[in-house]
C-alpha positions as a printed NumPy array, in Angstrom:
array([[167.342, -74.921,  28.8  ],
       [164.68 , -72.218,  28.429],
       [161.045, -73.354,  28.269],
       [159.722, -73.45 ,  24.728],
       [156.693, -71.376,  23.817],
       [154.805, -71.194,  20.549],
       [153.556, -67.809,  19.374],
       [150.662, -68.027,  16.913],
       [150.024, -64.279,  16.605],
       [152.442, -61.328,  16.67 ],
       [152.788, -59.041,  19.669],
       [153.38 , -55.468,  18.502],
       [155.176, -54.154,  21.604],
       [158.971, -54.531,  21.118],
       [159.77 , -54.444,  24.836],
       [157.413, -57.366,  25.468],
       [158.976, -59.398,  22.669],
       [162.397, -58.714,  24.189],
       [161.18 , -59.876,  27.59 ],
       [159.751, -63.073,  26.147],
       [162.993, -63.77 ,  24.27 ],
       [165.013, -63.332,  27.473],
       [162.918, -65.84 ,  29.412],
       [161.881, -68.387,  26.811],
       [162.77 , -70.057,  23.554],
       [160.114, -68.397,  21.41 ],
       [158.98 , -70.017,  18.176],
       [156.932, -67.742,  15.917],
       [154.53 , -70.093,  14.206],
       [153.355, -67.439,  11.756],
       [156.895, -67.275,  10.325],
       [157.39 , -71.05 ,   9.954],
       [157.166, -72.336,   6.378],
       [156.406, -76.045,   6.921],
       [154.126, -75.853,   9.92 ],
       [153.036, -79.492,   9.927],
       [156.645, -80.749,   9.925],
       [157.593, -78.299,  12.663],
       [154.772, -79.498,  14.897],
       [155.815, -83.119,  14.383],
       [159.38 , -82.307,  15.357],
       [158.878, -79.805,  18.189],
       [155.252, -79.939,  19.342],
       [156.053, -82.419,  22.095],
       [158.228, -79.858,  23.913],
       [155.978, -76.767,  23.756],
       [154.84 , -75.651,  27.227],
       [152.941, -72.447,  26.399],
       [151.043, -70.982,  23.466],
       [150.457, -67.284,  22.859],
       [147.662, -66.544,  20.421],
       [145.065, -63.912,  19.543],
       [141.328, -64.004,  20.019],
       [140.69 , -64.229,  16.284],
       [143.432, -66.818,  15.687],
       [142.763, -69.033,  18.677],
       [144.151, -72.562,  18.472],
       [142.663, -75.632,  16.827],
       [141.774, -78.813,  18.681],
       [144.116, -80.677,  16.339],
       [147.057, -78.479,  17.333],
       [146.241, -78.787,  21.019],
       [146.397, -82.55 ,  20.712],
       [149.91 , -82.27 ,  19.239],
       [151.181, -80.324,  22.274],
       [151.203, -82.855,  25.145],
       [153.435, -80.747,  27.431],
       [151.258, -77.631,  27.092],
       [150.377, -75.841,  30.338],
       [148.725, -72.627,  29.154],
       [147.071, -70.997,  26.147],
       [147.475, -67.251,  26.67 ],
       [145.07 , -65.279,  24.465],
       [146.219, -61.772,  23.663],
       [142.617, -60.546,  23.533],
       [139.186, -61.348,  24.933],
       [137.721, -63.638,  22.266],
       [137.635, -67.317,  23.245],
       [135.372, -68.749,  20.55 ],
       [138.37 , -69.964,  18.499],
       [139.526, -72.192,  21.375],
       [137.844, -75.424,  22.478],
       [137.371, -74.437,  26.113],
       [135.588, -77.662,  27.043],
       [138.503, -79.731,  25.792],
       [141.015, -77.537,  27.633],
       [138.95 , -77.689,  30.803],
       [138.833, -81.469,  30.628],
       [142.587, -81.583,  30.167],
       [143.209, -79.178,  33.062],
       [144.792, -76.728,  30.654],
       [144.694, -73.05 ,  31.57 ],
       [143.257, -70.72 ,  28.919],
       [143.683, -67.055,  29.759],
       [142.385, -63.836,  28.204],
       [143.199, -60.183,  28.735],
       [139.827, -59.381,  30.276],
       [139.3  , -55.762,  31.218],
       [142.34 , -54.414,  29.411],
       [140.468, -53.446,  26.25 ],
       [137.395, -51.853,  27.776],
       [138.223, -48.151,  27.629],
       [139.694, -48.171,  24.138],
       [136.858, -50.239,  22.674],
       [134.282, -47.915,  24.226],
       [136.207, -44.875,  22.935],
       [136.173, -46.239,  19.399],
       [132.468, -47.045,  19.608],
       [131.767, -43.388,  20.368],
       [134.213, -42.279,  17.675],
       [132.502, -44.463,  15.073],
       [129.075, -43.235,  16.087],
       [130.023, -39.56 ,  15.957],
       [131.883, -40.078,  12.675],
       [128.842, -41.795,  11.164],
       [126.361, -39.196,  12.412],
       [128.449, -36.213,  11.341],
       [129.718, -37.698,   8.042],
       [133.284, -37.041,   9.189],
       [134.958, -39.5  ,   6.817],
       [132.907, -38.412,   3.81 ],
       [133.711, -34.788,   4.645],
       [137.394, -35.617,   4.903],
       [137.326, -37.243,   1.46 ],
       [135.442, -34.231,   0.061],
       [138.165, -31.83 ,   1.216],
       [141.118, -34.054,   0.269],
       [139.76 , -34.569,  -3.249],
       [139.626, -30.811,  -3.83 ],
       [135.837, -30.875,  -4.063],
       [135.375, -28.031,  -1.581],
       [137.126, -25.635,  -3.964],
       [134.984, -26.851,  -6.85 ],
       [131.751, -26.826,  -4.854],
       [132.054, -24.225,  -2.06 ],
       [128.298, -23.837,  -1.596],
       [127.016, -25.167,   1.78 ],
       [124.578, -27.505,   0.048],
       [127.427, -29.502,  -1.55 ],
       [127.622, -31.675,   1.557],
       [124.366, -33.064,   2.998],
       [123.394, -31.968,   6.482],
       [124.52 , -34.341,   9.227],
       [122.791, -35.701,  12.345],
       [123.356, -34.416,  15.871],
       [124.767, -37.043,  18.234],
       [124.058, -35.311,  21.547],
       [120.694, -36.389,  22.928],
       [120.25 , -39.376,  20.61 ],
       [118.501, -42.41 ,  22.051],
       [121.203, -45.068,  22.276],
       [120.48 , -48.775,  22.546],
       [123.325, -50.928,  23.837],
       [123.445, -54.636,  23.034],
       [125.407, -56.317,  25.815],
       [125.812, -54.543,  29.149],
       [129.15 , -56.05 ,  30.133],
       [132.386, -54.142,  30.682],
       [132.357, -52.464,  27.264],
       [128.612, -51.828,  27.265],
       [128.838, -50.066,  30.612],
       [131.795, -47.992,  29.452],
       [129.846, -46.969,  26.344],
       [126.87 , -46.068,  28.536],
       [129.066, -43.79 ,  30.681],
       [130.293, -41.995,  27.585],
       [126.956, -41.534,  25.831],
       [125.363, -40.363,  29.088],
       [127.851, -37.477,  29.065],
       [126.284, -36.426,  25.745],
       [122.816, -36.368,  27.28 ],
       [121.711, -39.542,  25.521],
       [118.819, -41.596,  26.936],
       [120.039, -45.2  ,  27.201],
       [118.311, -48.534,  26.778],
       [119.97 , -51.924,  26.728],
       [119.386, -55.578,  26.117],
       [121.224, -58.581,  27.481],
       [120.487, -62.129,  28.566],
       [118.953, -60.681,  31.723],
       [118.232, -57.402,  33.472],
       [121.233, -56.018,  35.38 ],
       [120.188, -54.918,  38.88 ],
       [123.161, -52.555,  39.228],
       [122.476, -50.704,  35.956],
       [120.202, -47.63 ,  36.071],
       [119.293, -47.725,  32.382],
       [116.116, -49.093,  30.809],
       [116.184, -52.828,  30.103],
       [114.483, -54.033,  26.916],
       [114.336, -57.805,  26.557],
       [113.578, -57.836,  22.828],
       [116.301, -56.648,  20.442],
       [113.846, -55.528,  17.775],
       [111.951, -53.444,  20.309],
       [115.209, -51.868,  21.484],
       [116.119, -51.007,  17.887],
       [112.682, -49.459,  17.325],
       [113.154, -47.261,  20.407],
       [116.724, -46.204,  19.506],
       [118.379, -43.7  ,  17.187],
       [121.61 , -45.705,  17.389],
       [122.257, -49.34 ,  18.218],
       [125.727, -50.128,  19.626],
       [126.806, -53.781,  19.689],
       [129.05 , -54.565,  22.665],
       [128.101, -58.177,  23.41 ],
       [130.768, -60.868,  23.655],
       [128.07 , -63.383,  22.64 ],
       [130.461, -66.022,  21.315],
       [127.562, -68.315,  20.31 ],
       [125.242, -65.677,  18.812],
       [125.101, -65.188,  15.067],
       [123.134, -62.884,  12.781],
       [120.962, -61.448,  15.541],
       [120.995, -58.052,  13.809],
       [119.081, -58.923,  10.681],
       [116.757, -57.148,   8.256],
       [113.932, -57.032,  10.797],
       [116.141, -55.357,  13.434],
       [117.583, -52.929,  10.876],
       [114.103, -52.007,   9.667],
       [113.098, -51.402,  13.291],
       [116.113, -49.102,  13.649],
       [114.849, -47.228,  10.615],
       [116.053, -44.71 ,   8.019],
       [117.324, -42.264,  10.637],
       [119.046, -44.915,  12.747],
       [122.715, -45.876,  13.015],
       [124.387, -49.192,  13.767],
       [127.79 , -49.448,  15.49 ],
       [129.562, -52.775,  15.966],
       [132.68 , -53.1  ,  18.139],
       [131.808, -56.613,  19.335],
       [131.682, -59.569,  16.941],
       [131.247, -59.358,  13.188],
       [128.954, -62.35 ,  13.052],
       [126.403, -60.667,  15.31 ],
       [125.291, -58.899,  12.128],
       [123.809, -60.448,   9.005],
       [126.12 , -58.565,   6.624],
       [123.99 , -59.22 ,   3.552],
       [121.005, -57.651,   5.287],
       [123.142, -54.759,   6.496],
       [124.605, -54.069,   3.05 ],
       [121.128, -54.032,   1.54 ],
       [119.758, -51.774,   4.272],
       [122.641, -49.308,   3.868],
       [122.376, -49.258,   0.061],
       [118.615, -48.721,   0.161],
       [118.769, -46.061,   2.853],
       [116.706, -48.183,   5.22 ],
       [119.174, -47.139,   7.926],
       [121.104, -43.869,   8.021],
       [124.543, -45.386,   8.416],
       [126.894, -47.788,  10.173],
       [130.212, -47.635,  12.013],
       [131.941, -51.015,  11.936],
       [135.182, -52.285,  13.446],
       [134.453, -56.007,  13.063],
       [133.244, -58.184,  10.206],
       [132.102, -61.729,   9.566],
       [135.023, -62.876,   7.401],
       [137.974, -60.66 ,   8.254],
       [139.848, -59.191,   6.485],
       [137.305, -59.571,   3.684],
       [134.696, -56.814,   3.873],
       [131.679, -56.778,   1.538],
       [132.144, -54.413,  -1.397],
       [128.786, -52.762,  -0.73 ],
       [129.943, -51.713,   2.736],
       [133.355, -50.582,   1.498],
       [131.966, -48.392,  -1.266],
       [129.164, -46.718,   0.655],
       [129.41 , -43.169,   1.988],
       [126.997, -44.264,   4.703],
       [129.593, -46.502,   6.367],
       [132.581, -45.699,   8.573],
       [134.964, -48.667,   8.691],
       [137.943, -49.797,  10.76 ],
       [140.2  , -52.855,  10.45 ],
       [139.329, -54.486,  13.813],
       [141.433, -51.955,  15.702],
       [139.352, -51.003,  18.73 ],
       [142.132, -52.014,  21.121],
       [144.978, -50.802,  18.91 ],
       [146.624, -48.207,  21.146],
       [150.068, -48.389,  22.703],
       [148.53 , -48.252,  26.166],
       [146.067, -51.085,  25.761],
       [148.255, -53.362,  23.684],
       [151.056, -52.971,  26.25 ],
       [148.704, -53.852,  29.109],
       [147.387, -56.84 ,  27.179],
       [150.887, -58.101,  26.393],
       [151.949, -57.741,  30.009],
       [148.945, -59.834,  31.064],
       [149.989, -62.495,  28.55 ],
       [153.54 , -62.545,  29.951],
       [152.171, -62.913,  33.482],
       [149.859, -65.759,  32.474],
       [152.712, -67.685,  30.875],
       [155.056, -67.099,  33.817],
       [152.526, -68.198,  36.443],
       [151.461, -71.3  ,  34.523],
       [155.025, -72.443,  33.827],
       [155.835, -71.972,  37.503],
       [153.047, -74.403,  38.35 ],
       [150.43 , -71.884,  39.419],
       [146.951, -70.942,  38.223],
       [147.052, -67.787,  36.075],
       [144.698, -65.139,  37.511],
       [142.847, -64.724,  34.213],
       [142.323, -68.439,  33.592],
       [138.887, -69.281,  32.199],
       [139.246, -73.062,  32.425],
       [141.117, -74.001,  35.612]])
């Protein structure tokens, strides 16, 4: 009989789903109507769980899966999994570390350029036929040059370094903050986030920071100032969204490019309706290339764990 695995989040690559179906008896939890009854009947036989970083897996569900050998996260977020519990149980928890870096950094730059140059507002202006009605150059406000902007990076991990490489190509002076100074990074380290914001034209959030919350608040946004931009491709909860919405509405910052939010998929109305914001639906890694690589890493993690080995991307064993 094929090993049974429980899939909590969809995988969008058909070839990977076919491969999983060939090797395992796959149960798609997100399609099951009576989830509690299903867990009572089948939880005892589940050997692997595939989930997403946002979905994770609850402690209660873990306790109903006594045969479980691996939780394979199709992403890099681990805050929705009780790692301490899994570590104590000897249960491998894996993530697709490194696979998302290039795409997330690309989107960070795309959001920043789009925000600076009012690309989305300009697109709406043309699509709505406003250019024909208002052909004068003054109909659209002047934008902000991106090249040469002072960029502050919050979190100099894989994504932060990839963002730094990209903004350096645009001639941007770079500062960064993290839990400590990185000896192998040539850019200026600023220990205090507010000071970094004050010295930056754009603040780009790249920190994993699973335990941090609301570190970008009104004081940081005011330090960034009315010509400053905020980009977040990290964690929604790093930002106090109420403070951000107020700062955007009042023009206390110039704009924001956001891929992540506190309570997804619910986005504050003030951010949705503002022409100062450029928004995405948590899609920084949503390319065929990256999602395929991530899914392949998930397949490998499951295969190694069910064969009795330690998955190479295990964070707990």
